[in-house]
Tab-separated table of C-alpha atoms in Angstrom:
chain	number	residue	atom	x	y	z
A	1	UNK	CA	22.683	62.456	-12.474
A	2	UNK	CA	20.784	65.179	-11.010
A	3	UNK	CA	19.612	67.659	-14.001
A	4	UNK	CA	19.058	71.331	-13.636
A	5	UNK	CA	17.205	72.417	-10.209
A	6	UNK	CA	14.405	73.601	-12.224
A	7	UNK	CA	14.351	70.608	-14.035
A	8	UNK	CA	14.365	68.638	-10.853
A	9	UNK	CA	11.371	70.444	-9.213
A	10	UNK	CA	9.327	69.891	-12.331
A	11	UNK	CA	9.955	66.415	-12.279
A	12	UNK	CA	9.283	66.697	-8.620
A	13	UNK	CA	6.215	68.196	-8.570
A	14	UNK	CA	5.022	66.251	-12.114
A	15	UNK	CA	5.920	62.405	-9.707
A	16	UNK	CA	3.227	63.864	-7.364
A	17	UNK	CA	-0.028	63.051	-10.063
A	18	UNK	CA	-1.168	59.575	-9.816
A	19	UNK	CA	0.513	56.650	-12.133
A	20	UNK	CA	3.242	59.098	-12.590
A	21	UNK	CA	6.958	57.391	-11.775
A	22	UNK	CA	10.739	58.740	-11.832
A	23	UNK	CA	10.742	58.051	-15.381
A	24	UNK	CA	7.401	58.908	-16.910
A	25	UNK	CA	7.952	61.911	-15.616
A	26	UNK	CA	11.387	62.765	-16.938
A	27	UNK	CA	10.038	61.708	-20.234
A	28	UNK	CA	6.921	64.293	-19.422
A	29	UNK	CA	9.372	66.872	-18.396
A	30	UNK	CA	11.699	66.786	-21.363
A	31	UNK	CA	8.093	66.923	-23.643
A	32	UNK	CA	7.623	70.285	-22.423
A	33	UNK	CA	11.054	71.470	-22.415
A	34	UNK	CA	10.541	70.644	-26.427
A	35	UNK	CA	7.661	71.457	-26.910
A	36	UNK	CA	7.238	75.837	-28.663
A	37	UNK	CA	7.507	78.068	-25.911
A	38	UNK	CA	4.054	78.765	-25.565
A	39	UNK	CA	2.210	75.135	-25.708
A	40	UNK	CA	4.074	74.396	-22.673
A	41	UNK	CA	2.881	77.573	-20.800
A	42	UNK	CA	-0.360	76.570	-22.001
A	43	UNK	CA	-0.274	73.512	-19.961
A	44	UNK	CA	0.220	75.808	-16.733
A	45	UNK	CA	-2.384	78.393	-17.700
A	46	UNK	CA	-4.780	75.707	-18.176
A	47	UNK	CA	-3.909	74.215	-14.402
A	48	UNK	CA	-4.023	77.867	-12.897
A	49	UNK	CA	-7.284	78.732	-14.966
A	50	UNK	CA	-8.847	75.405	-13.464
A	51	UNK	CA	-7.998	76.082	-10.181
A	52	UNK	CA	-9.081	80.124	-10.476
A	53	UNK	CA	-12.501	78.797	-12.027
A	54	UNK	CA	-13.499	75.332	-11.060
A	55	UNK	CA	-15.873	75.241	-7.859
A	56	UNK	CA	-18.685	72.875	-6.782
A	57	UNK	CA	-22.366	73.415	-7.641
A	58	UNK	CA	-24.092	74.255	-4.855
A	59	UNK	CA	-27.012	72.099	-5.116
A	60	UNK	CA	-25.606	68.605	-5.944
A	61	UNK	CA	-21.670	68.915	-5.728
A	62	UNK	CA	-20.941	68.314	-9.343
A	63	UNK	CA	-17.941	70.616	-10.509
A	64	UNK	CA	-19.653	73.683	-11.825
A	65	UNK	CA	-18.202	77.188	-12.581
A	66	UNK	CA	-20.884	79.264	-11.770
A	67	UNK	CA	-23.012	78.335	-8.794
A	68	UNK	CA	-24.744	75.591	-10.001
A	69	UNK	CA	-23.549	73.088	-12.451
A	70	UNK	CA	-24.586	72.731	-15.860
A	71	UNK	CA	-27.082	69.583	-14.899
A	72	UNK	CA	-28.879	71.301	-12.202
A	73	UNK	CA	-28.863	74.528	-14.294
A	74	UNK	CA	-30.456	72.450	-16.849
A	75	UNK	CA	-33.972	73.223	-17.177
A	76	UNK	CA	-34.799	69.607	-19.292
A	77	UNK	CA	-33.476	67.600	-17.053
A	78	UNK	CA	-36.127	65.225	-14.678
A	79	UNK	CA	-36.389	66.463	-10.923
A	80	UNK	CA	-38.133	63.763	-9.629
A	81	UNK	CA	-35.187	61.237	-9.720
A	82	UNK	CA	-31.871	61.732	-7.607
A	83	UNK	CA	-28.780	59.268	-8.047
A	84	UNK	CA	-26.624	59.867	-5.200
A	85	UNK	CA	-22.840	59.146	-6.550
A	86	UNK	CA	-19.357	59.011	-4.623
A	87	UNK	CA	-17.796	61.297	-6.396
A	88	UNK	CA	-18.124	63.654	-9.834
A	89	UNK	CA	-15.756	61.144	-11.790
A	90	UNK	CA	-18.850	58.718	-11.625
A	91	UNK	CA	-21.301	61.755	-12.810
A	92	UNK	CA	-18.973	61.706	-15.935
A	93	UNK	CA	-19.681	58.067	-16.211
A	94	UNK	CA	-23.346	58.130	-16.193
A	95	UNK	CA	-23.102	60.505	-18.313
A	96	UNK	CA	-20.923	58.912	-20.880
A	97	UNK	CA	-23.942	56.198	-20.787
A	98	UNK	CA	-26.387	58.617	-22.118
A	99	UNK	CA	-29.281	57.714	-21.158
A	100	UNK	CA	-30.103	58.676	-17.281
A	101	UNK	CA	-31.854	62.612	-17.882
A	102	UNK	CA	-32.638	63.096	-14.159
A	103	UNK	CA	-30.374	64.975	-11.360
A	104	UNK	CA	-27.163	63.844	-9.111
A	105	UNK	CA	-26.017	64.229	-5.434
A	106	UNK	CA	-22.406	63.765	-5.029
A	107	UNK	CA	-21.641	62.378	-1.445
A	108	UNK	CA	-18.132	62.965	-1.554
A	109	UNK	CA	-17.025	59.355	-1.040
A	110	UNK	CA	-19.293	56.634	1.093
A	111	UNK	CA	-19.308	56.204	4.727
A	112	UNK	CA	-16.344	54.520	6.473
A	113	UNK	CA	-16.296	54.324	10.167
A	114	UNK	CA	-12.819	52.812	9.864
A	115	UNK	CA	-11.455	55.486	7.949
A	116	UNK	CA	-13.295	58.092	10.016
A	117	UNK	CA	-15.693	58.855	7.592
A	118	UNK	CA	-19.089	59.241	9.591
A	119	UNK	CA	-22.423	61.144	8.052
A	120	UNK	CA	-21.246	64.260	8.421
A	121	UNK	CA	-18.156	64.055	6.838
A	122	UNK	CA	-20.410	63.401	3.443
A	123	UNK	CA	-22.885	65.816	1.473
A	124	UNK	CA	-25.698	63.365	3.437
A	125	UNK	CA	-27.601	66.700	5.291
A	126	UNK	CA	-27.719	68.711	1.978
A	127	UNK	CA	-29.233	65.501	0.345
A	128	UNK	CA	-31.908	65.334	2.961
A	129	UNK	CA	-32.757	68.832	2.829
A	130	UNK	CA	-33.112	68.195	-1.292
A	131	UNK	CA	-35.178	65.544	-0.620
A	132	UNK	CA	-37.610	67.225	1.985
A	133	UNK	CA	-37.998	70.302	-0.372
A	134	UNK	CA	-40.130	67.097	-2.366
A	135	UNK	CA	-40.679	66.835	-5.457
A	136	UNK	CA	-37.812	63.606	-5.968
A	137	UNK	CA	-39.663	61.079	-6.679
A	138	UNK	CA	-37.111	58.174	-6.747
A	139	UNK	CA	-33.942	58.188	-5.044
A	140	UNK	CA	-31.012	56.124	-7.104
A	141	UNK	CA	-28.193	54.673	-4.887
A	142	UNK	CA	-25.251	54.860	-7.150
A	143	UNK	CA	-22.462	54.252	-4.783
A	144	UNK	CA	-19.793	51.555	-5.595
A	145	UNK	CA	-20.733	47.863	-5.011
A	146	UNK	CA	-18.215	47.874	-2.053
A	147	UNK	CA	-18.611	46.887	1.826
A	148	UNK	CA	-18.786	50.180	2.174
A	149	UNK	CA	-20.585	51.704	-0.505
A	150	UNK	CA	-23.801	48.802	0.508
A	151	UNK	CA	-23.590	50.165	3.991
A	152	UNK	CA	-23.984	53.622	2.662
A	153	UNK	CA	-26.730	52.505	0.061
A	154	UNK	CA	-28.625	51.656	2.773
A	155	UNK	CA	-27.936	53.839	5.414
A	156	UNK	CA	-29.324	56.752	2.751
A	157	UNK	CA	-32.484	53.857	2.330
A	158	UNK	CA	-33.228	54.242	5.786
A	159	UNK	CA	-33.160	58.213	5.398
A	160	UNK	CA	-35.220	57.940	2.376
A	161	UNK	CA	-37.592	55.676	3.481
A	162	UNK	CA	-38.354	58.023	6.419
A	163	UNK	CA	-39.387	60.829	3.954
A	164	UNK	CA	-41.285	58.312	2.235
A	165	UNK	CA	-39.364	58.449	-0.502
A	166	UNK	CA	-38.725	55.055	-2.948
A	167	UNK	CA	-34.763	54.230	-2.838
A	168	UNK	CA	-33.450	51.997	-5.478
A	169	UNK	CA	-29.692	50.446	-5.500
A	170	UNK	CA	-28.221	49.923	-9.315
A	171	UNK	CA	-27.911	46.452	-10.714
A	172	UNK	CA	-24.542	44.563	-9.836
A	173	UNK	CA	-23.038	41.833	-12.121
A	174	UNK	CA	-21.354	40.579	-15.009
A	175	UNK	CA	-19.915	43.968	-16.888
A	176	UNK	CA	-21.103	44.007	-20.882
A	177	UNK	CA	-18.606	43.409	-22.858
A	178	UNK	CA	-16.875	40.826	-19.857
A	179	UNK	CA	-17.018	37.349	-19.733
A	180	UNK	CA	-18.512	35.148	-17.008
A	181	UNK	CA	-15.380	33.220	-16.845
A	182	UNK	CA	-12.975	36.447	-16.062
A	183	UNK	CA	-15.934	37.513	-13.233
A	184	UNK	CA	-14.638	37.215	-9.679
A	185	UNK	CA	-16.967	35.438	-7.422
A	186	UNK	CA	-18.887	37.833	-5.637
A	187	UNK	CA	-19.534	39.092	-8.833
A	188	UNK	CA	-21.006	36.018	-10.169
A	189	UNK	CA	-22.663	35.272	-7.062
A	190	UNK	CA	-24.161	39.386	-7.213
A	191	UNK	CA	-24.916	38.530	-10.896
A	192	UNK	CA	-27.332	35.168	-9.835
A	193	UNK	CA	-29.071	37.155	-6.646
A	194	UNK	CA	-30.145	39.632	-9.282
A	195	UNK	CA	-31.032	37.489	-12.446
A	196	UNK	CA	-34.233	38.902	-14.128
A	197	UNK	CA	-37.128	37.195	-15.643
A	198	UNK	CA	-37.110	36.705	-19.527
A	199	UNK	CA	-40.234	37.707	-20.860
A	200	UNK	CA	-40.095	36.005	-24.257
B	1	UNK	CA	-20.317	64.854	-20.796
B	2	UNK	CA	-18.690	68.205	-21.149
B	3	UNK	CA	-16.971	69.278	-18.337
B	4	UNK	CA	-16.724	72.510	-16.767
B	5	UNK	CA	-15.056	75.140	-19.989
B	6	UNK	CA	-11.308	75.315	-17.676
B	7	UNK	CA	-11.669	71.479	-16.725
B	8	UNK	CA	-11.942	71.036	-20.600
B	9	UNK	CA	-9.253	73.020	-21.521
B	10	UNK	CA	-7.143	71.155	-18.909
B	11	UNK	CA	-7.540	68.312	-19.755
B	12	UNK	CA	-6.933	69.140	-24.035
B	13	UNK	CA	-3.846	70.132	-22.614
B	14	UNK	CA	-2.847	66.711	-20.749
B	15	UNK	CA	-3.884	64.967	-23.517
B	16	UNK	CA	-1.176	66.746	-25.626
B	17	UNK	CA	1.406	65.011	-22.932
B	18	UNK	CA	2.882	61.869	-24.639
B	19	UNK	CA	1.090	58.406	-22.932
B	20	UNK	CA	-1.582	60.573	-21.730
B	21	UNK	CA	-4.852	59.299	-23.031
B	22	UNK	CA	-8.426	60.956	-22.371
B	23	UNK	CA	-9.406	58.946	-19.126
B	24	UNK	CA	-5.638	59.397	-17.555
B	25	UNK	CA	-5.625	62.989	-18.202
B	26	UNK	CA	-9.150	63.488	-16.483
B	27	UNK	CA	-7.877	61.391	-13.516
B	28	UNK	CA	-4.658	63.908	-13.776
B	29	UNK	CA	-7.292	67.468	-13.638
B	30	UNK	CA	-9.159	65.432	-10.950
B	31	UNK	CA	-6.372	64.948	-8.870
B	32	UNK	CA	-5.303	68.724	-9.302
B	33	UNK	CA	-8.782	70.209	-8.604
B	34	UNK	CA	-8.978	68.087	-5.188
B	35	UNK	CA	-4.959	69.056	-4.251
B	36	UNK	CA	-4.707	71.656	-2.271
B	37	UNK	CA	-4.560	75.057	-4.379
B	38	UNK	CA	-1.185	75.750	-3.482
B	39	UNK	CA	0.103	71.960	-4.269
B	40	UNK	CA	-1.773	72.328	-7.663
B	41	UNK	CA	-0.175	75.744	-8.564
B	42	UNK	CA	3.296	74.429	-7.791
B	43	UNK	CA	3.019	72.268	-10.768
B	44	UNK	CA	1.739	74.906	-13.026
B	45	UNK	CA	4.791	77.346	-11.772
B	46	UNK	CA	7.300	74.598	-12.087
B	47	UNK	CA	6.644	74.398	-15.690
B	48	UNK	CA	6.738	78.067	-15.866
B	49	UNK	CA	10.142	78.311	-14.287
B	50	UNK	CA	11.561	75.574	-16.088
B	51	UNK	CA	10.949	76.901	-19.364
B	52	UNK	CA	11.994	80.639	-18.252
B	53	UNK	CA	15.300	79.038	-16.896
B	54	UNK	CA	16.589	75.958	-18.843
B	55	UNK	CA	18.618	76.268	-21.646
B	56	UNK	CA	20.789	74.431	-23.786
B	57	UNK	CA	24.632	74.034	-22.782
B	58	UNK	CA	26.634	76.245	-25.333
B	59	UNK	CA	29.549	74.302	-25.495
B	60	UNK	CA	27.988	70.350	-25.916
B	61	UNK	CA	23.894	70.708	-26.051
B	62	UNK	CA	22.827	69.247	-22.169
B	63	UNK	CA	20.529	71.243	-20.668
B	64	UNK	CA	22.087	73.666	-18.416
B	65	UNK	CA	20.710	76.905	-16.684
B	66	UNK	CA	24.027	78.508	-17.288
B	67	UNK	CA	25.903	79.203	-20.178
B	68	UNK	CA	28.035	75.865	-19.457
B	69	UNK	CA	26.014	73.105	-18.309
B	70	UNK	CA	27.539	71.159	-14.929
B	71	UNK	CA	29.817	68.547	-16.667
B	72	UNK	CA	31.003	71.005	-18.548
B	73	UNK	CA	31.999	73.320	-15.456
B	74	UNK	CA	33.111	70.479	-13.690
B	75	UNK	CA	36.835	70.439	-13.783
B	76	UNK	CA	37.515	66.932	-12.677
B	77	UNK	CA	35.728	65.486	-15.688
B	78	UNK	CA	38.169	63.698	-18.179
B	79	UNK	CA	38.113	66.306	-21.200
B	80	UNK	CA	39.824	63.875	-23.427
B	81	UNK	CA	37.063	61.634	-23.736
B	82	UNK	CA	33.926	62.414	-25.995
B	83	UNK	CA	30.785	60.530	-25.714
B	84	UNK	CA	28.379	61.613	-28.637
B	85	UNK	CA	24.512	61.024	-28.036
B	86	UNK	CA	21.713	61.736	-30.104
B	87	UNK	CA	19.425	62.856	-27.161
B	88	UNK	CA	19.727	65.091	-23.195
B	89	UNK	CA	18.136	62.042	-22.369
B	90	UNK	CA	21.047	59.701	-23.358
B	91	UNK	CA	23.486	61.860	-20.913
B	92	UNK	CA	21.214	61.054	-18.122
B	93	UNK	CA	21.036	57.115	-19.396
B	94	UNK	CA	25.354	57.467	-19.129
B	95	UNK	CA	25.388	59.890	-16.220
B	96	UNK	CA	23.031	57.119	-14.169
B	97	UNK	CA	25.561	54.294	-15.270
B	98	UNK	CA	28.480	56.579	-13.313
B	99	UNK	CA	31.568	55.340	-14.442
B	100	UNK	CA	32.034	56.974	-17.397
B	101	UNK	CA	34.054	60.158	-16.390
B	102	UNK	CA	34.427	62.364	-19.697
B	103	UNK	CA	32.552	64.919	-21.374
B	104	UNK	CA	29.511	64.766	-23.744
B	105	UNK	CA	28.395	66.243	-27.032
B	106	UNK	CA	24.522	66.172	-27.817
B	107	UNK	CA	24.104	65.683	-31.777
B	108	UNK	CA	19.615	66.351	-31.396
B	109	UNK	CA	19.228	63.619	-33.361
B	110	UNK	CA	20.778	60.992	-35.757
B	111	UNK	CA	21.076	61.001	-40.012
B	112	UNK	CA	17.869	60.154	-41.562
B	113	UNK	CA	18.126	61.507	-44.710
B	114	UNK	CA	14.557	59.693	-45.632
B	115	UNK	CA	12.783	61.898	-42.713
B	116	UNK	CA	15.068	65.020	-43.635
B	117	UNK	CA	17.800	65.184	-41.341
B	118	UNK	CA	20.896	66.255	-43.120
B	119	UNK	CA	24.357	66.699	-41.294
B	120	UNK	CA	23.609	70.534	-41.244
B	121	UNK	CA	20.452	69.607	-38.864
B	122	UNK	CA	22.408	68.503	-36.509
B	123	UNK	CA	24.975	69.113	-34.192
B	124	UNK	CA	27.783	67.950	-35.950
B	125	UNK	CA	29.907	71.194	-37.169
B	126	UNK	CA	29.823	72.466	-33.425
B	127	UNK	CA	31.265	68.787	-32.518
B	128	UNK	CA	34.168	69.087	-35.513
B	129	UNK	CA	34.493	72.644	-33.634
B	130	UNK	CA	35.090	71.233	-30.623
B	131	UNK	CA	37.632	68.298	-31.966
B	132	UNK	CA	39.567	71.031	-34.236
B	133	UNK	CA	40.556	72.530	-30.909
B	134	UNK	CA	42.880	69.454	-29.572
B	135	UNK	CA	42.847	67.545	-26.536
B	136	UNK	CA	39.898	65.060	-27.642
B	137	UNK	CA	42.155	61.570	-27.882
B	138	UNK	CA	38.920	59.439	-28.218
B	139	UNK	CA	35.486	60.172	-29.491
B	140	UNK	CA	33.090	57.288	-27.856
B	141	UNK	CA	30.057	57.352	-30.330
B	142	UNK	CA	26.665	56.599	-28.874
B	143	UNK	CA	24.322	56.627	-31.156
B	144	UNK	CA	21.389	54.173	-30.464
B	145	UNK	CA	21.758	50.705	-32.627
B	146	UNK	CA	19.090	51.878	-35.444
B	147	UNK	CA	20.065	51.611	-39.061
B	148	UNK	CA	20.233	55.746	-38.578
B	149	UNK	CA	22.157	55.605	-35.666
B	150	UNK	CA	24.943	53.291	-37.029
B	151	UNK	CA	24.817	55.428	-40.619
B	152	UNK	CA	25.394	58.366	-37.941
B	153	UNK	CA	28.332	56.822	-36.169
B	154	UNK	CA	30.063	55.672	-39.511
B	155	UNK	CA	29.442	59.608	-40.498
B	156	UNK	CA	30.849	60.748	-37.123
B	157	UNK	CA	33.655	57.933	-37.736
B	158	UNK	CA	35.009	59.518	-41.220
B	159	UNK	CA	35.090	63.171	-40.041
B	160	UNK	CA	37.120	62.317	-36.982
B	161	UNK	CA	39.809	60.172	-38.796
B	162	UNK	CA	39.982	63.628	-41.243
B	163	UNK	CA	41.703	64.932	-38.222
B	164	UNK	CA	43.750	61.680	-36.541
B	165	UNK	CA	41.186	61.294	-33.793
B	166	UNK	CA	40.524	57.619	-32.531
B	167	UNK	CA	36.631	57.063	-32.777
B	168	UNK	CA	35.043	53.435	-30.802
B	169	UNK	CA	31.323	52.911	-31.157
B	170	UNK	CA	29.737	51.452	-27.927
B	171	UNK	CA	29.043	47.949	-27.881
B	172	UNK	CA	25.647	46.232	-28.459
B	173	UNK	CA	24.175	42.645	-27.549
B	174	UNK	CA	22.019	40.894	-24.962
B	175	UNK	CA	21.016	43.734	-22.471
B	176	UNK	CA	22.114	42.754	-18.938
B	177	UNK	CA	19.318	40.947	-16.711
B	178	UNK	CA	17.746	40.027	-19.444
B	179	UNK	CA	18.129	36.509	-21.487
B	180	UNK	CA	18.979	35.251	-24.888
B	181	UNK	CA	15.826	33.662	-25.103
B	182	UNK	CA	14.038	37.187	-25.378
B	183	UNK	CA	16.271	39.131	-27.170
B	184	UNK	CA	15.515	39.885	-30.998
B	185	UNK	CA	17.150	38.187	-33.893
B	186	UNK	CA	19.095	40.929	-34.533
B	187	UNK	CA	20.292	41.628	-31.442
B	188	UNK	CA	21.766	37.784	-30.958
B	189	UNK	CA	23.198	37.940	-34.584
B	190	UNK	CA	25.132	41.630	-33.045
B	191	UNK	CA	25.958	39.894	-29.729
B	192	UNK	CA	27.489	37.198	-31.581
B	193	UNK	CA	29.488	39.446	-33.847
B	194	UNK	CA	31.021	41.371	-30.790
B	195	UNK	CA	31.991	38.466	-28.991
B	196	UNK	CA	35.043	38.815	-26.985
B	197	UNK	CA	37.901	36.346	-25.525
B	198	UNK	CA	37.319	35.299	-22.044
B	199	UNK	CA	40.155	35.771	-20.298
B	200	UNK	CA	40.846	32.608	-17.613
């Protein structure tokens, strides 16, 4: 049964978002046709407001709403380390972890000659030009442990290392919380090339 | 880590979606801040225009954008046959079955006299309405198999016999595709209750 055409082009337009089927989002659809008047054109401000509003920093790449983000506007925060990220999802997850107080660089994914994504395709010139203004001390490859996100870990090394700069890669292994029976094995095999000495 | 004020807001707003948790709805305002602007405002004016155009069929409850919704208008439908459903939702369940070739009558709800729903809640003296007129020979009720919904249908049952009108309830048992083995207790003990002669 086809329902109204403007019920149809919501549910069109709502099967677009990622893990959204057919069904979810009927059931989506029919939630805001419930929902007060008002809460559901709150849901559409909210999209148009983002999209008015929302615009990269202009320093690492992080979302922002002025020109640079809240980070890089933040005056506590350590300059002297950079971690270079894929994208500003995995800002949000450092974050979330709480501890990490210097900057970011989002890349804007990792390089990928098969997929046609060469150096310049990524934010890899503005991070050299960050780096050669000094004062970065460390340089933290945060990309994903991938075949490509290695290649681009040390790719940005090489860069790095040609500014003199010390690159690091983060650690790779067994996830907290995980077992080491539910680890794939490249993951156990990551997780033994990078055991650590116990100091008792 | 707070995001950007309008990301925020967003995403407070996806969260209000039903099976939208906190890390779904940020991968939902992620995906619309990297869609094109245009692809990311069609959403937002697709909920707009659904709510400024959908209504609620005058005559049975579907949604409609008319004053009659389209099985209503449509001529060729059987309008001696009633199916009564609790939910829109339910029409579309029928409507994607296709055989069934009458009209509909949307209660919003079933009895449940513990959560407040009383007979005047509901759609039910617009349905006696619609009988009182003539030309309904049976009334097919729908209801879903819940203690409500079967408390609903006996309701439903009564008021029609007032006025000489044959009333079936649809059956119930061991959902097709799926296997004995799986299906509840209750479900088996209804299954074996509406067991019918094979015919060889």
């Amino acid at each position: 049964m086809e329902l109204t055409p403007t019920m149809e082009r919501l549910i069109a337009e709502l099967v677009k978002l990622p893990t959204i089927g057919r069904k979810s989002a009927q059931r989506l659809a029919f939630h805001l046709l419930r929902r007060e008047h008002d809460e559901a054109l709150a849901l559409a401000r909210a999209i148009e407001d983002m999209r008015a509003r929302v615009r990269f920093c202009q320093r690492c790449g992080n979302i922002a709403e002025t020109d640079l983000c809240a980070l890089c506007s933040d005056r506590s925060r350590d300059r002297s380390t950079l971690c270079v990220v894929e994208e500003v999802t995995d800002v949000v997850a450092f974050e979330r972890g709480g501890s990490y107080r210097g900057l970011y660089h989002v890349l804007g994914g990792c390089l990928s000659p098969l997929h046609g994504v060469t150096p310049d395709r990524l934010s890899i010139e503005p991070l050299m030009a960050r780096l050669r203004e000094g004062g970065v001390r460390e340089l933290i490859v945060a990309t994903n442990p991938s075949v490509d996100g290695e290649a681009t870990a040390l790719y940005l090394a090489r860069l790095a290392r040609s500014l003199g700069i010390r690159t690091t890669r983060i650690g790779v292994g067994i996830p907290i919380g995980s077992t080491v029976e539910f680890a794939d094995q490249v993951t156990v095999q990551k997780a033994l090339e990078g055991r650590r000495e116990i100091e008792p």
